[in-house]
Amino acid sequence: GTKLIVAIDGPSGAGKSTLSKALAKHTGYVNIDTGAMYRSVALLANRQQVDVADEHALQRLCDGMTIEFVRDTEQERVIVNGEDVSQQIRTPEVSLLTSKVAAQPVVRDAMVRLQRQMGEVGGVVLEGRDIGTVVFPNADVKFFLSATAEERGRRRYEELKAKGVEVDLQQTIAEVEQRDAADSAREHAPLKRADDAIDIDSTRMGIDEVLDFMLQEISARE
Ligand code: C5P
């Protein structure tokens, strides 16, 4: 069948990453984690002590940056300027900085351009906040995946705990809410549901249930 462009948007912790990876596996499509791209910019900005308000410095940083997604057996790795940063982009410190970096138009322009290059051929699942609204307004299938902030905070907490990261549940929920507020309130490309997106509230749904539903919607259009 046709190779589609599939967009998955929604707040953090709604299950976008898990589901995009599972969808990619089932369809043979390439998974593009756009959050990892903004996280990578934040990581570099942090390391190079770039002020998040310094547009020129951010522009230089983005111009000289290469990002690759590499799938080995089970894990998906993020390679930035030749270095595997998969773990380092997931720390709470980088997470919070990412929302600030991602609010800068120069950063968004650079990342959106890369995302369009990677996605325009089709056969892709892109996950993010603005895929169906800004990056690919003509995507073939758009999902808006959400869940309550409490449930999303709890999931992130379990995820970090399983990785051996010491975290506090209430604080994790608070961080999710903080990031929601920043992502929804920002001026440029805020988190917003596309008018033609398919809504999925995953608060009380299992991964497999959501996956089956998404696969049906995709195969109906292929
Ligand atoms: O999805 P993830 O939690 O990894 O995204 C990290 C941050 O990157 C988000 O909180 C948001 O600020 C930013 N982001 C964005 N646009 C996207 C994807 C992520 O602004 N398309």
Tab-separated table of C-alpha atoms and ligand atoms in Angstrom:
chain	number	residue	atom	x	y	z
A	1	GLY	CA	0.000	0.000	0.000
A	2	THR	CA	0.912	3.668	0.198
A	3	LYS	CA	3.547	4.828	2.643
A	4	LEU	CA	1.868	7.249	4.973
A	5	ILE	CA	2.882	10.125	7.188
A	6	VAL	CA	1.539	9.408	10.664
A	7	ALA	CA	1.504	12.185	13.284
A	8	ILE	CA	1.201	11.569	17.020
A	9	ASP	CA	0.896	14.642	19.211
A	10	GLY	CA	0.106	15.087	22.864
A	11	PRO	CA	1.517	16.082	26.255
A	12	SER	CA	4.490	14.341	27.870
A	13	GLY	CA	3.891	10.966	29.448
A	14	ALA	CA	0.761	10.131	27.441
A	15	GLY	CA	2.517	7.140	25.872
A	16	LYS	CA	3.608	8.714	22.577
A	17	SER	CA	7.120	7.230	22.591
A	18	THR	CA	6.045	3.707	23.463
A	19	LEU	CA	3.274	3.755	20.890
A	20	SER	CA	5.314	5.342	18.081
A	21	LYS	CA	7.999	2.714	18.540
A	22	ALA	CA	5.423	-0.092	18.568
A	23	LEU	CA	3.675	1.362	15.514
A	24	ALA	CA	6.974	1.644	13.645
A	25	LYS	CA	7.752	-1.960	14.449
A	26	HIS	CA	4.370	-3.223	13.238
A	27	THR	CA	4.211	-1.125	10.072
A	28	GLY	CA	7.901	-1.108	9.141
A	29	TYR	CA	7.792	2.689	9.245
A	30	VAL	CA	10.598	4.866	10.594
A	31	ASN	CA	9.987	6.408	13.999
A	32	ILE	CA	11.026	10.047	14.421
A	33	ASP	CA	11.095	11.210	18.037
A	34	THR	CA	10.998	14.991	17.664
A	35	GLY	CA	11.173	15.520	21.442
A	36	ALA	CA	14.595	13.847	21.369
A	37	MET	CA	15.679	16.442	18.823
A	38	TYR	CA	14.709	19.380	21.077
A	39	ARG	CA	16.252	17.571	24.032
A	40	SER	CA	19.496	17.239	22.081
A	41	VAL	CA	19.602	20.983	21.409
A	42	ALA	CA	19.038	21.587	25.134
A	43	LEU	CA	21.815	19.171	26.076
A	44	LEU	CA	24.301	20.923	23.814
A	45	ALA	CA	23.168	24.368	25.006
A	46	ASN	CA	23.671	23.242	28.583
A	47	ARG	CA	27.125	21.837	27.930
A	48	GLN	CA	28.309	24.829	25.960
A	49	GLN	CA	26.691	27.208	28.459
A	50	VAL	CA	24.650	28.867	25.753
A	51	ASP	CA	22.085	31.325	27.117
A	52	VAL	CA	18.598	30.136	25.988
A	53	ALA	CA	17.757	33.759	25.111
A	54	ASP	CA	20.768	34.096	22.791
A	55	GLU	CA	19.228	33.476	19.357
A	56	HIS	CA	22.479	33.721	17.447
A	57	ALA	CA	24.254	31.220	19.638
A	58	LEU	CA	21.268	28.828	19.368
A	59	GLN	CA	21.219	29.262	15.608
A	60	ARG	CA	24.930	28.401	15.374
A	61	LEU	CA	24.392	25.400	17.581
A	62	CYS	CA	21.542	24.087	15.388
A	63	ASP	CA	23.371	24.819	12.128
A	64	GLY	CA	26.325	22.692	13.082
A	65	MET	CA	24.296	19.827	14.475
A	66	THR	CA	23.667	16.354	13.046
A	67	ILE	CA	20.993	14.045	14.506
A	68	GLU	CA	20.539	10.380	13.654
A	69	PHE	CA	18.124	7.812	15.001
A	70	VAL	CA	19.667	4.374	15.094
A	71	ARG	CA	17.718	1.284	15.985
A	72	ASP	CA	19.772	-1.592	17.319
A	73	THR	CA	18.086	-4.799	18.483
A	74	GLU	CA	15.711	-3.410	21.102
A	75	GLN	CA	16.770	0.143	21.849
A	76	GLU	CA	16.485	3.232	19.767
A	77	ARG	CA	19.583	5.404	20.041
A	78	VAL	CA	19.935	9.105	19.460
A	79	ILE	CA	23.279	10.063	17.934
A	80	VAL	CA	24.176	13.754	17.994
A	81	ASN	CA	27.338	14.938	16.271
A	82	GLY	CA	28.467	11.332	16.311
A	83	GLU	CA	27.926	10.834	20.044
A	84	ASP	CA	25.314	8.556	21.629
A	85	VAL	CA	23.319	10.903	23.890
A	86	SER	CA	20.320	8.587	24.448
A	87	GLN	CA	20.678	8.571	28.231
A	88	GLN	CA	21.888	12.111	28.775
A	89	ILE	CA	18.910	13.761	27.068
A	90	ARG	CA	16.496	12.138	29.571
A	91	THR	CA	17.637	13.722	32.838
A	92	PRO	CA	15.122	15.987	34.669
A	93	GLU	CA	17.552	18.891	34.265
A	94	VAL	CA	17.622	18.544	30.469
A	95	SER	CA	13.830	17.963	30.395
A	96	LEU	CA	13.136	21.313	32.015
A	97	LEU	CA	15.679	23.165	29.897
A	98	THR	CA	14.182	21.618	26.754
A	99	SER	CA	10.868	23.467	27.137
A	100	LYS	CA	12.769	26.776	27.230
A	101	VAL	CA	14.965	25.927	24.251
A	102	ALA	CA	11.973	24.596	22.282
A	103	ALA	CA	10.149	27.908	22.744
A	104	GLN	CA	12.767	29.719	20.623
A	105	PRO	CA	11.695	30.251	16.979
A	106	VAL	CA	15.242	29.763	15.626
A	107	VAL	CA	15.387	26.330	17.212
A	108	ARG	CA	11.884	25.378	16.025
A	109	ASP	CA	12.616	26.499	12.440
A	110	ALA	CA	15.789	24.418	12.323
A	111	MET	CA	14.179	21.301	13.801
A	112	VAL	CA	10.986	21.549	11.713
A	113	ARG	CA	13.126	21.753	8.564
A	114	LEU	CA	14.977	18.570	9.565
A	115	GLN	CA	11.715	16.811	10.446
A	116	ARG	CA	10.198	17.643	7.051
A	117	GLN	CA	13.330	16.359	5.278
A	118	MET	CA	13.199	13.108	7.191
A	119	GLY	CA	9.432	12.661	6.849
A	120	GLU	CA	8.396	13.871	3.395
A	121	VAL	CA	9.144	10.528	1.721
A	122	GLY	CA	6.425	8.887	3.834
A	123	GLY	CA	6.554	5.640	5.753
A	124	VAL	CA	7.142	7.574	8.965
A	125	VAL	CA	5.649	7.952	12.421
A	126	LEU	CA	6.508	11.354	13.883
A	127	GLU	CA	5.783	12.032	17.521
A	128	GLY	CA	5.792	15.444	19.139
A	129	ARG	CA	3.654	18.452	20.015
A	130	ASP	CA	3.150	20.244	16.699
A	131	ILE	CA	3.426	17.524	14.062
A	132	GLY	CA	-0.210	17.603	12.926
A	133	THR	CA	-0.508	21.381	13.241
A	134	VAL	CA	2.834	22.748	11.968
A	135	VAL	CA	5.306	20.151	10.696
A	136	PHE	CA	2.900	18.096	8.553
A	137	PRO	CA	-0.561	19.742	8.498
A	138	ASN	CA	-1.363	17.352	5.620
A	139	ALA	CA	-0.316	14.188	7.460
A	140	ASP	CA	-2.334	11.143	6.373
A	141	VAL	CA	-3.253	10.129	9.921
A	142	LYS	CA	-3.167	12.363	12.999
A	143	PHE	CA	-3.556	11.126	16.548
A	144	PHE	CA	-3.850	13.287	19.645
A	145	LEU	CA	-2.904	11.123	22.588
A	146	SER	CA	-3.626	12.339	26.113
A	147	ALA	CA	-4.139	11.182	29.716
A	148	THR	CA	-4.621	13.005	33.027
A	149	ALA	CA	-1.532	14.789	34.420
A	150	GLU	CA	-1.613	12.550	37.483
A	151	GLU	CA	-1.569	9.366	35.409
A	152	ARG	CA	1.181	10.717	33.160
A	153	GLY	CA	3.287	11.721	36.160
A	154	ARG	CA	2.805	8.282	37.671
A	155	ARG	CA	3.931	6.601	34.443
A	156	ARG	CA	7.052	8.732	34.184
A	157	TYR	CA	7.810	7.987	37.832
A	158	GLU	CA	7.566	4.215	37.245
A	159	GLU	CA	9.701	4.534	34.132
A	160	LEU	CA	12.487	6.408	35.940
A	161	LYS	CA	12.304	4.115	38.954
A	162	ALA	CA	12.687	1.068	36.713
A	163	LYS	CA	15.839	2.649	35.288
A	164	GLY	CA	17.205	3.053	38.804
A	165	VAL	CA	16.766	6.834	38.860
A	166	GLU	CA	15.744	8.076	42.313
A	167	VAL	CA	12.675	10.283	42.037
A	168	ASP	CA	9.721	11.506	44.054
A	169	LEU	CA	6.183	10.809	42.762
A	170	GLN	CA	4.644	14.168	43.707
A	171	GLN	CA	7.609	16.003	42.269
A	172	THR	CA	7.385	14.032	39.040
A	173	ILE	CA	3.687	14.915	38.701
A	174	ALA	CA	4.524	18.563	39.424
A	175	GLU	CA	7.216	18.527	36.711
A	176	VAL	CA	4.748	17.081	34.200
A	177	GLU	CA	2.278	19.868	35.018
A	178	GLN	CA	5.017	22.484	34.791
A	179	ARG	CA	6.043	21.227	31.363
A	180	ASP	CA	2.401	21.050	30.173
A	181	ALA	CA	1.900	24.661	31.160
A	182	ALA	CA	5.077	25.801	29.399
A	183	ASP	CA	4.353	23.800	26.223
A	184	SER	CA	0.718	24.942	25.981
A	185	ALA	CA	1.280	28.603	26.812
A	186	ARG	CA	4.234	29.335	24.564
A	187	GLU	CA	3.763	31.720	21.677
A	188	HIS	CA	5.350	29.617	18.925
A	189	ALA	CA	3.801	26.279	17.955
A	190	PRO	CA	2.171	25.532	21.314
A	191	LEU	CA	0.912	22.044	22.104
A	192	LYS	CA	-2.440	22.033	20.353
A	193	ARG	CA	-4.763	19.412	18.976
A	194	ALA	CA	-5.232	19.592	15.187
A	195	ASP	CA	-8.893	19.982	14.214
A	196	ASP	CA	-8.783	16.773	12.195
A	197	ALA	CA	-6.866	14.691	14.767
A	198	ILE	CA	-8.246	11.464	16.210
A	199	ASP	CA	-8.521	11.838	19.996
A	200	ILE	CA	-7.317	9.062	22.259
A	201	ASP	CA	-7.515	9.347	26.063
A	202	SER	CA	-5.162	6.651	27.354
A	203	THR	CA	-5.802	7.210	31.074
A	204	ARG	CA	-7.635	3.913	31.427
A	205	MET	CA	-6.402	2.125	28.319
A	206	GLY	CA	-3.607	-0.415	28.047
A	207	ILE	CA	-0.817	-0.009	25.487
A	208	ASP	CA	-2.060	-2.936	23.384
A	209	GLU	CA	-5.559	-1.539	23.245
A	210	VAL	CA	-4.327	1.847	21.997
A	211	LEU	CA	-1.910	0.160	19.573
A	212	ASP	CA	-4.644	-1.997	18.022
A	213	PHE	CA	-6.859	1.023	17.546
A	214	MET	CA	-4.062	3.039	15.890
A	215	LEU	CA	-3.081	0.156	13.592
A	216	GLN	CA	-6.693	-0.130	12.421
A	217	GLU	CA	-6.863	3.566	11.630
A	218	ILE	CA	-3.570	3.369	9.707
A	219	SER	CA	-4.364	0.265	7.670
A	220	ALA	CA	-7.742	1.724	6.741
A	221	ARG	CA	-5.850	4.502	4.901
A	222	GLU	CA	-2.922	2.586	3.410
B	1	C5P	O1	8.334	14.377	24.049
B	1	C5P	P1	9.368	14.834	25.025
B	1	C5P	O2	8.904	14.826	26.440
B	1	C5P	O3	10.669	14.130	24.862
B	1	C5P	O4	9.643	16.363	24.623
B	1	C5P	C1	10.490	17.158	25.396
B	1	C5P	C2	10.132	18.632	25.205
B	1	C5P	O5	10.444	19.015	23.867
B	1	C5P	C3	8.672	18.986	25.385
B	1	C5P	O6	8.351	19.254	26.726
B	1	C5P	C4	8.519	20.223	24.512
B	1	C5P	O7	8.934	21.378	25.206
B	1	C5P	C5	9.518	19.994	23.412
B	1	C5P	N1	8.927	19.536	22.158
B	1	C5P	C6	8.402	20.482	21.302
B	1	C5P	N2	7.910	20.116	20.088
B	1	C5P	C7	7.914	18.826	19.705
B	1	C5P	C8	8.425	17.833	20.574
B	1	C5P	C9	8.911	18.218	21.805
B	1	C5P	O8	8.381	21.646	21.628
B	1	C5P	N3	7.464	18.509	18.483
